[in-house]
Coordinates of N, CA and C in Angstrom, one line a residue:
Chain A
D1 N 82.1 122.3 69.6 CA 82.2 122.8 71.0 C 81.5 124.1 71.1
I2 N 81.2 124.4 72.4 CA 80.5 125.6 72.7 C 81.5 126.8 72.9
Q3 N 81.2 127.9 72.1 CA 82.1 129.0 72.2 C 81.5 130.1 73.1
M4 N 82.3 130.7 74.0 CA 81.8 131.7 74.9 C 82.5 133.0 74.5
T5 N 81.7 134.1 74.4 CA 82.3 135.4 74.1 C 81.8 136.3 75.2
Q6 N 82.6 137.3 75.5 CA 82.3 138.3 76.5 C 82.5 139.7 76.0
S7 N 81.6 140.6 76.5 CA 81.8 142.0 76.1 C 81.5 142.9 77.3
P8 N 82.2 144.0 77.4 CA 83.3 144.3 76.7 C 84.5 143.5 77.1
S9 N 85.6 143.6 76.4 CA 86.9 142.9 76.8 C 87.5 143.6 78.0
S10 N 87.2 144.9 78.1 CA 87.7 145.7 79.2 C 86.8 146.9 79.4
L11 N 86.8 147.4 80.6 CA 86.0 148.6 80.9 C 86.7 149.4 82.1
S12 N 86.5 150.6 82.1 CA 87.0 151.5 83.1 C 85.8 152.0 83.9
A13 N 85.9 151.9 85.2 CA 84.8 152.4 86.1 C 85.3 153.0 87.4
S14 N 84.4 153.6 88.1 CA 84.7 154.3 89.3 C 84.0 153.6 90.5
V15 N 84.6 153.7 91.7 CA 83.9 153.2 92.8 C 82.5 153.7 92.9
G16 N 81.6 152.8 93.2 CA 80.2 153.2 93.3 C 79.4 153.0 92.0
D17 N 80.1 152.8 90.9 CA 79.4 152.6 89.6 C 78.7 151.3 89.5
R18 N 77.7 151.3 88.7 CA 77.0 150.0 88.4 C 77.7 149.4 87.1
V19 N 78.1 148.2 87.2 CA 78.9 147.6 86.2 C 78.2 146.4 85.6
T20 N 78.1 146.3 84.3 CA 77.5 145.1 83.7 C 78.4 144.5 82.7
I21 N 78.5 143.2 82.8 CA 79.4 142.4 81.8 C 78.5 141.3 81.2
T22 N 78.6 141.2 79.9 CA 77.8 140.2 79.2 C 78.6 139.1 78.6
C23 N 78.0 137.9 78.7 CA 78.7 136.7 78.2 C 77.6 136.0 77.3
R24 N 78.1 135.6 76.1 CA 77.1 135.0 75.1 C 77.7 133.6 74.8
A25 N 76.8 132.6 74.8 CA 77.1 131.3 74.4 C 76.7 131.1 72.9
S26 N 77.5 130.2 72.2 CA 77.2 130.0 70.8 C 76.0 129.1 70.5
Q27 N 75.5 128.5 71.6 CA 74.3 127.7 71.5 C 73.7 127.6 72.9
S28 N 72.5 127.1 73.0 CA 71.8 127.0 74.2 C 72.6 126.2 75.3
I29 N 72.7 126.8 76.4 CA 73.4 126.1 77.5 C 72.5 126.1 78.8
S30 N 71.2 126.4 78.6 CA 70.3 126.5 79.7 C 70.8 127.5 80.7
N31 N 70.8 127.1 82.0 CA 71.4 127.9 83.0 C 72.8 127.5 83.5
Y32 N 73.4 126.7 82.7 CA 74.7 126.2 83.1 C 75.9 127.2 82.8
L33 N 75.8 128.3 83.5 CA 76.8 129.3 83.3 C 77.3 129.8 84.7
N34 N 78.6 129.9 84.8 CA 79.2 130.3 86.0 C 80.1 131.6 85.8
W35 N 80.2 132.3 86.8 CA 81.1 133.5 86.8 C 82.2 133.5 87.8
Y36 N 83.4 133.9 87.4 CA 84.5 133.9 88.3 C 85.2 135.3 88.3
Q37 N 85.8 135.6 89.4 CA 86.6 136.8 89.5 C 88.1 136.4 89.7
Q38 N 89.0 137.1 89.0 CA 90.4 136.8 89.2 C 91.2 138.1 89.3
K39 N 92.0 138.1 90.4 CA 92.9 139.2 90.6 C 94.3 138.8 90.2
P40 N 95.2 139.7 89.8 CA 96.5 139.4 89.3 C 97.3 138.5 90.3
G41 N 97.8 137.4 89.7 CA 98.6 136.5 90.5 C 97.8 135.6 91.4
K42 N 96.5 135.6 91.3 CA 95.7 134.8 92.1 C 94.8 133.8 91.3
A43 N 94.3 132.8 91.9 CA 93.4 131.9 91.2 C 92.0 132.5 91.0
P44 N 91.3 132.1 90.1 CA 89.9 132.5 89.9 C 89.1 132.1 91.2
K45 N 88.1 133.0 91.4 CA 87.2 132.7 92.6 C 85.8 132.6 92.0
L46 N 85.1 131.6 92.4 CA 83.7 131.4 92.0 C 82.8 132.4 92.6
L47 N 82.1 133.2 91.8 CA 81.1 134.2 92.3 C 79.7 133.7 92.2
I48 N 79.3 133.2 91.0 CA 77.9 132.9 90.7 C 77.9 131.6 89.9
Y49 N 77.0 130.7 90.3 CA 76.8 129.5 89.5 C 75.4 129.3 89.1
S50 N 75.2 128.5 88.1 CA 73.8 128.3 87.6 C 73.2 129.6 87.2
A51 N 73.9 130.5 86.6 CA 73.5 131.7 86.0 C 73.2 132.8 87.0
S52 N 72.6 132.4 88.2 CA 72.1 133.5 89.1 C 72.3 133.2 90.6
T53 N 72.8 132.0 90.9 CA 73.0 131.6 92.3 C 74.3 132.1 92.9
L54 N 74.2 132.9 93.9 CA 75.4 133.5 94.5 C 76.1 132.5 95.3
Q55 N 77.4 132.3 95.1 CA 78.2 131.4 95.9 C 78.3 131.9 97.3
S56 N 78.4 131.0 98.3 CA 78.4 131.4 99.7 C 79.6 132.3 99.9
G57 N 79.3 133.4 100.7 CA 80.3 134.3 101.1 C 80.5 135.5 100.1
V58 N 79.9 135.4 98.9 CA 80.1 136.5 97.9 C 79.1 137.6 98.2
P59 N 79.6 138.8 98.2 CA 78.7 140.0 98.5 C 77.5 140.1 97.6
S60 N 76.4 140.5 98.2 CA 75.1 140.6 97.4 C 75.1 141.7 96.3
R61 N 76.1 142.5 96.2 CA 76.2 143.5 95.1 C 76.5 142.8 93.8
F62 N 76.9 141.5 93.9 CA 77.1 140.7 92.6 C 75.7 140.0 92.3
S63 N 75.4 140.0 91.1 CA 74.2 139.3 90.7 C 74.4 138.8 89.2
G64 N 73.6 137.8 88.9 CA 73.7 137.2 87.5 C 72.3 137.0 87.0
S65 N 72.2 137.1 85.7 CA 70.9 136.9 85.0 C 71.1 136.2 83.7
R66 N 70.0 135.7 83.1 CA 70.1 135.1 81.8 C 68.9 135.6 80.9
S67 N 69.2 135.7 79.6 CA 68.2 135.9 78.6 C 68.6 135.1 77.4
G68 N 68.0 134.0 77.2 CA 68.3 133.1 76.1 C 69.8 132.6 76.3
T69 N 70.6 132.9 75.3 CA 72.0 132.5 75.4 C 72.9 133.7 75.8
D70 N 72.3 134.7 76.3 CA 73.0 135.9 76.8 C 72.9 135.9 78.3
F71 N 74.1 136.1 79.0 CA 74.2 136.1 80.4 C 74.8 137.4 80.9
T72 N 74.4 137.9 82.0 CA 74.9 139.1 82.5 C 75.3 139.0 83.9
L73 N 76.5 139.6 84.2 CA 77.0 139.7 85.6 C 76.9 141.2 85.9
T74 N 76.3 141.5 87.0 CA 76.1 142.9 87.4 C 76.7 143.1 88.8
I75 N 77.5 144.2 88.9 CA 78.0 144.7 90.2 C 77.2 146.0 90.5
S76 N 76.4 145.9 91.5 CA 75.5 147.1 91.7 C 76.2 148.4 92.1
S77 N 77.2 148.2 92.9 CA 78.0 149.4 93.3 C 79.4 149.0 93.5
L78 N 80.2 149.3 92.5 CA 81.6 148.8 92.4 C 82.4 149.2 93.7
Q79 N 83.1 148.3 94.3 CA 83.9 148.5 95.4 C 85.4 148.4 95.0
P80 N 86.3 149.0 95.8 CA 87.7 149.0 95.4 C 88.3 147.6 95.2
E81 N 87.8 146.6 96.0 CA 88.2 145.3 95.9 C 87.7 144.5 94.6
D82 N 86.8 145.2 93.9 CA 86.2 144.5 92.7 C 86.9 144.7 91.4
F83 N 88.0 145.5 91.5 CA 88.8 145.7 90.2 C 89.5 144.4 90.0
A84 N 89.2 143.8 88.9 CA 89.7 142.4 88.6 C 89.3 142.1 87.2
T85 N 89.6 140.8 86.8 CA 89.1 140.3 85.5 C 88.0 139.3 85.8
Y86 N 87.0 139.3 85.1 CA 85.8 138.4 85.3 C 85.7 137.5 84.1
Y87 N 85.5 136.2 84.4 CA 85.3 135.2 83.4 C 84.0 134.5 83.5
C88 N 83.4 134.2 82.4 CA 82.2 133.3 82.4 C 82.7 131.9 82.0
Q89 N 81.9 130.9 82.4 CA 82.3 129.5 82.1 C 81.0 128.7 81.9
Q90 N 80.9 127.9 80.8 CA 79.8 127.1 80.6 C 80.0 125.7 81.2
S91 N 79.1 125.1 81.9 CA 79.2 123.8 82.4 C 78.0 122.9 81.8
Y92 N 77.6 123.3 80.6 CA 76.5 122.5 80.0 C 77.0 121.3 79.2
S93 N 78.1 121.6 78.4 CA 78.7 120.5 77.7 C 79.8 119.9 78.5
T94 N 79.5 118.8 79.2 CA 80.4 118.1 80.1 C 81.5 117.4 79.3
L95 N 81.4 117.3 78.0 CA 82.5 116.8 77.2 C 83.6 117.8 77.1
E96 N 83.3 119.1 77.2 CA 84.3 120.1 77.1 C 83.8 121.4 77.8
I97 N 84.3 121.6 79.0 CA 84.0 122.8 79.7 C 84.8 123.9 79.1
T98 N 84.2 125.1 78.9 CA 84.9 126.2 78.3 C 84.6 127.5 79.0
F99 N 85.6 128.3 79.0 CA 85.6 129.6 79.6 C 85.5 130.7 78.6
G100 N 85.0 131.9 79.0 CA 85.1 133.1 78.1 C 86.5 133.7 78.2
P101 N 86.7 134.6 77.3 CA 88.1 135.3 77.3 C 88.3 136.3 78.4
G102 N 87.3 136.7 79.1 CA 87.5 137.6 80.2 C 87.2 139.0 79.9
T103 N 86.8 139.7 81.0 CA 86.5 141.2 81.0 C 87.3 141.8 82.1
K104 N 88.2 142.7 81.8 CA 89.0 143.4 82.8 C 88.3 144.6 83.2
V105 N 88.1 144.8 84.5 CA 87.5 146.0 85.1 C 88.6 146.8 85.8
D106 N 88.9 148.0 85.3 CA 90.0 148.8 85.9 C 89.5 150.1 86.3
V107 N 90.4 150.9 86.9 CA 90.0 152.2 87.5 C 89.9 153.2 86.4
K108 N 88.8 154.0 86.5 CA 88.6 155.1 85.5 C 89.5 156.3 85.8
Chain B
Q1 N 88.2 124.7 106.3 CA 88.5 125.4 105.0 C 89.5 124.5 104.3
V2 N 89.1 124.0 103.2 CA 90.0 123.2 102.4 C 91.1 124.0 101.7
Q3 N 92.3 123.5 101.6 CA 93.4 124.2 100.9 C 94.0 123.2 99.9
L4 N 94.4 123.7 98.8 CA 95.0 122.9 97.7 C 96.3 123.6 97.4
Q5 N 97.3 122.7 97.2 CA 98.6 123.2 96.8 C 99.2 122.4 95.7
E6 N 99.6 123.0 94.6 CA 100.2 122.3 93.5 C 101.7 122.3 93.7
S7 N 102.3 121.2 93.2 CA 103.8 121.1 93.3 C 104.3 120.3 92.1
G8 N 105.5 120.6 91.7 CA 106.1 119.9 90.6 C 107.1 120.8 89.9
P9 N 107.8 120.2 88.9 CA 108.9 121.0 88.2 C 108.3 122.2 87.5
G10 N 109.0 123.3 87.5 CA 108.6 124.5 86.9 C 109.1 124.6 85.4
L11 N 110.0 123.7 85.1 CA 110.6 123.7 83.7 C 110.6 122.2 83.2
V12 N 110.0 122.1 82.0 CA 109.9 120.7 81.4 C 110.4 120.9 79.9
K13 N 111.2 119.9 79.5 CA 111.7 120.0 78.1 C 110.7 119.5 77.1
P14 N 110.7 120.1 75.9 CA 109.8 119.6 74.9 C 109.9 118.1 74.6
S15 N 108.7 117.5 74.4 CA 108.5 116.1 74.1 C 108.5 115.2 75.4
E16 N 108.9 115.8 76.6 CA 108.8 115.1 77.8 C 107.5 115.2 78.5
T17 N 107.4 114.6 79.7 CA 106.1 114.5 80.4 C 106.1 115.5 81.5
L18 N 105.0 116.3 81.6 CA 104.8 117.2 82.7 C 104.1 116.5 83.8
S19 N 104.6 116.6 85.0 CA 104.0 115.9 86.2 C 103.7 116.9 87.3
L20 N 102.5 116.9 87.8 CA 102.2 117.8 88.9 C 101.3 117.0 89.9
T21 N 101.5 117.5 91.1 CA 100.7 116.9 92.2 C 99.9 118.0 93.0
C22 N 98.7 117.7 93.4 CA 98.0 118.6 94.2 C 97.7 118.0 95.5
T23 N 98.2 118.6 96.6 CA 98.0 118.1 97.9 C 96.8 118.9 98.6
V24 N 95.9 118.1 99.1 CA 94.6 118.7 99.7 C 94.8 118.6 101.2
S25 N 94.5 119.7 101.9 CA 94.5 119.7 103.3 C 93.3 120.4 103.8
G26 N 92.9 120.1 105.0 CA 91.7 120.6 105.6 C 90.4 119.9 105.3
D27 N 90.5 118.9 104.5 CA 89.3 118.0 104.2 C 89.8 116.8 103.5
S28 N 89.0 115.8 103.5 CA 89.3 114.5 102.9 C 89.2 114.6 101.4
I29 N 90.0 113.9 100.7 CA 90.0 113.9 99.2 C 88.8 113.0 98.7
N30 N 88.3 112.2 99.6 CA 87.2 111.2 99.3 C 85.9 111.9 99.0
G31 N 85.2 111.4 98.0 CA 83.8 111.9 97.8 C 83.8 113.2 97.0
C32 N 84.9 113.6 96.4 CA 84.9 114.9 95.7 C 85.5 114.7 94.3
Y33 N 85.2 115.6 93.4 CA 85.7 115.7 92.1 C 86.8 116.7 92.0
W34 N 88.0 116.3 91.6 CA 89.2 117.1 91.6 C 89.6 117.4 90.2
N35 N 89.9 118.6 89.9 CA 90.1 119.1 88.6 C 91.5 119.7 88.4
W36 N 91.9 119.7 87.1 CA 93.1 120.5 86.7 C 92.6 121.5 85.6
I37 N 93.0 122.7 85.8 CA 92.7 123.8 84.9 C 94.0 124.6 84.6
R38 N 94.2 125.0 83.4 CA 95.4 125.7 83.1 C 95.1 127.1 82.5
Q39 N 96.0 128.0 82.6 CA 95.8 129.3 82.1 C 97.1 129.8 81.4
S40 N 96.9 130.2 80.1 CA 98.0 130.7 79.4 C 97.6 132.0 78.7
P41 N 98.5 132.9 78.4 CA 98.2 134.1 77.7 C 97.5 133.9 76.4
G42 N 97.9 132.9 75.7 CA 97.4 132.6 74.4 C 96.0 132.0 74.3
K43 N 95.7 131.1 75.3 CA 94.5 130.3 75.2 C 93.6 130.6 76.4
G44 N 94.0 131.4 77.3 CA 93.1 131.7 78.4 C 93.0 130.6 79.4
L45 N 91.8 130.5 80.0 CA 91.5 129.4 81.0 C 91.1 128.1 80.2
E46 N 91.7 127.0 80.5 CA 91.4 125.8 79.8 C 91.2 124.7 80.8
W47 N 90.0 124.0 80.8 CA 89.8 122.9 81.7 C 90.5 121.7 81.1
I48 N 91.3 121.0 81.9 CA 92.0 119.8 81.5 C 91.2 118.5 81.8
G49 N 90.6 118.5 82.9 CA 89.8 117.3 83.3 C 89.6 117.1 84.7
Y50 N 88.9 116.1 85.1 CA 88.7 115.8 86.5 C 89.0 114.3 86.8
M51 N 89.2 114.1 88.1 CA 89.4 112.8 88.6 C 88.5 112.7 89.9
Y52 N 87.6 111.7 90.0 CA 86.9 111.5 91.2 C 87.7 110.6 92.1
S53 N 87.4 110.7 93.4 CA 88.2 110.1 94.4 C 88.3 108.5 94.2
S54 N 87.2 108.0 93.6 CA 87.2 106.6 93.3 C 88.1 106.2 92.2
G55 N 88.5 107.2 91.3 CA 89.3 106.9 90.2 C 88.7 107.2 88.9
S56 N 87.4 107.4 88.8 CA 86.8 107.7 87.5 C 87.3 109.1 87.0
T57 N 87.4 109.2 85.7 CA 87.9 110.5 85.1 C 87.1 111.0 84.0
N58 N 87.3 112.3 83.6 CA 86.7 112.9 82.5 C 87.7 113.9 82.0
Y59 N 88.2 113.7 80.8 CA 89.2 114.6 80.3 C 88.7 115.4 79.1
N60 N 89.3 116.6 79.0 CA 89.1 117.5 77.8 C 89.4 116.7 76.5
P61 N 88.5 116.5 75.6 CA 88.8 115.8 74.4 C 90.1 116.3 73.6
S62 N 90.4 117.6 73.7 CA 91.5 118.1 73.0 C 92.8 117.7 73.6
L63 N 92.8 117.2 74.8 CA 94.0 116.8 75.5 C 94.0 115.3 75.9
R64 N 92.9 114.6 75.7 CA 92.7 113.3 76.2 C 93.8 112.3 75.9
S65 N 94.4 112.4 74.7 CA 95.4 111.5 74.2 C 96.7 111.6 75.0
R66 N 96.8 112.8 75.7 CA 98.1 113.0 76.4 C 98.0 113.1 77.9
V67 N 96.8 113.0 78.4 CA 96.5 113.3 79.9 C 96.3 112.0 80.6
T68 N 96.9 111.9 81.8 CA 96.6 110.9 82.8 C 96.5 111.5 84.1
M69 N 95.4 111.2 84.8 CA 95.2 111.7 86.2 C 95.1 110.5 87.1
S70 N 95.6 110.7 88.3 CA 95.6 109.6 89.3 C 95.3 110.2 90.7
V71 N 95.0 109.4 91.7 CA 94.7 109.8 93.0 C 95.3 108.9 94.0
D72 N 95.8 109.5 95.1 CA 96.4 108.7 96.2 C 95.7 109.2 97.4
T73 N 94.6 108.4 97.8 CA 93.8 108.8 98.9 C 94.6 108.7 100.2
S74 N 95.6 107.9 100.3 CA 96.3 107.7 101.6 C 97.2 109.0 101.9
K75 N 97.5 109.7 100.8 CA 98.3 110.9 101.0 C 97.4 112.2 100.8
N76 N 96.1 112.0 100.5 CA 95.2 113.1 100.2 C 95.8 113.9 99.0
Q77 N 96.2 113.2 98.0 CA 96.8 113.9 96.8 C 96.2 113.4 95.5
F78 N 96.2 114.2 94.5 CA 95.9 113.8 93.2 C 96.9 114.4 92.2
S79 N 97.1 113.7 91.1 CA 98.2 114.1 90.2 C 97.7 114.2 88.7
L80 N 98.6 114.9 88.0 CA 98.4 115.1 86.6 C 99.6 114.8 85.8
K81 N 99.5 114.0 84.8 CA 100.6 113.8 83.8 C 100.2 114.2 82.4
L82 N 101.0 115.0 81.8 CA 100.7 115.5 80.4 C 101.9 115.1 79.6
S83 N 101.7 114.2 78.6 CA 102.9 113.7 77.9 C 103.1 114.6 76.6
S84 N 104.3 114.4 76.0 CA 104.7 115.0 74.7 C 104.4 116.5 74.7
V85 N 104.9 117.2 75.7 CA 104.6 118.6 75.8 C 105.3 119.4 74.8
T86 N 104.7 120.5 74.4 CA 105.3 121.5 73.5 C 105.2 122.9 74.2
A87 N 105.8 123.9 73.5 CA 105.7 125.2 74.1 C 104.3 125.7 74.3
A88 N 103.3 125.1 73.6 CA 101.9 125.5 73.8 C 101.4 125.0 75.1
D89 N 102.1 124.2 75.8 CA 101.6 123.7 77.1 C 102.1 124.5 78.2
T90 N 102.9 125.5 77.9 CA 103.4 126.5 78.9 C 102.2 127.2 79.5
A91 N 102.0 127.2 80.8 CA 100.9 127.8 81.4 C 101.0 127.8 82.9
V92 N 100.1 128.5 83.6 CA 99.9 128.3 85.0 C 98.9 127.2 85.2
Y93 N 99.3 126.2 86.0 CA 98.4 125.0 86.2 C 97.8 125.1 87.6
Y94 N 96.4 125.0 87.6 CA 95.7 125.0 88.8 C 95.0 123.7 89.1
C95 N 95.0 123.3 90.4 CA 94.1 122.2 90.8 C 92.9 122.9 91.4
A96 N 91.7 122.3 91.3 CA 90.5 122.9 91.8 C 89.5 121.8 92.2
R97 N 88.7 122.1 93.2 CA 87.7 121.2 93.6 C 86.3 121.6 93.0
D98 N 85.6 120.6 92.6 CA 84.2 120.8 92.1 C 83.3 121.0 93.4
R99 N 82.3 121.9 93.2 CA 81.4 122.2 94.3 C 80.5 121.0 94.6
G100 N 80.3 120.1 93.7 CA 79.4 118.9 93.9 C 80.1 117.8 94.6
S101 N 79.3 116.8 95.1 CA 79.9 115.6 95.7 C 79.3 114.4 95.1
N102 N 78.1 114.3 94.9 CA 77.5 113.0 94.3 C 77.6 113.0 92.8
W103 N 77.7 114.1 92.2 CA 78.0 114.2 90.8 C 78.7 115.5 90.5
P104 N 79.5 115.6 89.4 CA 80.2 116.8 89.1 C 79.3 117.9 88.6
T105 N 79.5 119.1 89.2 CA 78.7 120.3 88.7 C 79.5 121.1 87.8
Y106 N 80.8 120.9 87.7 CA 81.7 121.7 86.9 C 81.7 123.2 87.4
N107 N 81.4 123.4 88.7 CA 81.5 124.7 89.3 C 82.7 124.5 90.2
F108 N 83.7 125.3 90.1 CA 85.0 125.1 90.8 C 85.1 126.1 91.9
D109 N 84.9 125.6 93.2 CA 84.8 126.6 94.3 C 86.0 126.7 95.2
D110 N 87.0 125.8 95.0 CA 88.2 125.9 95.8 C 89.4 125.6 94.8
W111 N 90.4 126.5 94.8 CA 91.5 126.4 93.9 C 92.8 126.5 94.6
G112 N 93.8 125.8 94.1 CA 95.2 126.1 94.5 C 95.7 127.4 94.0
Q113 N 96.8 127.8 94.5 CA 97.4 129.1 94.1 C 97.9 129.1 92.6
G114 N 98.1 127.9 92.1 CA 98.6 127.8 90.7 C 100.2 127.7 90.7
T115 N 100.6 126.9 89.7 CA 102.1 126.8 89.5 C 102.4 127.0 88.0
L116 N 103.4 127.8 87.8 CA 103.8 128.0 86.4 C 104.7 126.9 85.9
V117 N 104.3 126.4 84.8 CA 105.1 125.3 84.1 C 105.5 125.9 82.8
T118 N 106.8 125.9 82.5 CA 107.4 126.4 81.3 C 108.0 125.2 80.5
V119 N 107.6 125.1 79.2 CA 108.2 124.1 78.4 C 109.2 124.7 77.5
S120 N 110.5 124.3 77.7 CA 111.6 124.9 77.0 C 112.8 124.0 77.1
S121 N 113.6 124.0 76.1 CA 114.8 123.2 76.2 C 116.0 124.0 76.8

C-alpha cells in the first residue's frame, strides 16, 4: 500500500506568515493528491484536490503544487481561521485510500 | 446544501457488531458515492469504504472481511456494519460524500459531524 508522510508534524506561525506543508508519497501517485483542513471537534474540510485544484469556496490564499512524489500545500498569508490540522490524502490507489498523519498549525 | 448526519450506538461491546446510519438531507442519495471514514488517535484518518446509490461497493482491504454497507434510497440513508469489533475499532466515524457522480473521485467534499463509537465491555 501507498504510505503518505507529512512534514513538519507541527509548526508555529503568526497571522500573515507564509506557511508551507509537505506531503510525500511512497510511490508515484500522479496528481491524485488531496488536502483537507480539520479544526478541533469538526470533520475534515476538502481544500484542494488533484494536487492543485482549489475546491469551490476555498480562499485563494491556499494553493497546492507537485514535484514528483512530493506535494506542497501553501497558505500565502495565514489568517486566524487557518489555525488547524492539515491532512493530505492519496486517491491514486483505489484499492486503499490513505491519509497522511497530519500537520498541526498553531499560534506562535 | 447537502447535510449528512451519523447516528447509532456510542458504545459497543467487544466481538459485537457496530451499526451506524448516515441520513442525507438537502439532496438525493441517488447518483452519488457515499463513504465511511473513521479517525482514531492511534491510526489517524482511515477510509473504510464506499457504497454507490445503486448498491455497488468498494471496501478497504484491511477491513473488508468485517464490513457491510447498505443503502435505503426511500429513506435517503446509507449504513455501515462492522462485525467482530475490538478496542482498535474505537474511533470517530464519519460519513462523507464523494465529489464525483459518474465515477468515484475519492475526494470527499461533504462530511457529517462524526460520531464517537467506543468499543468496551
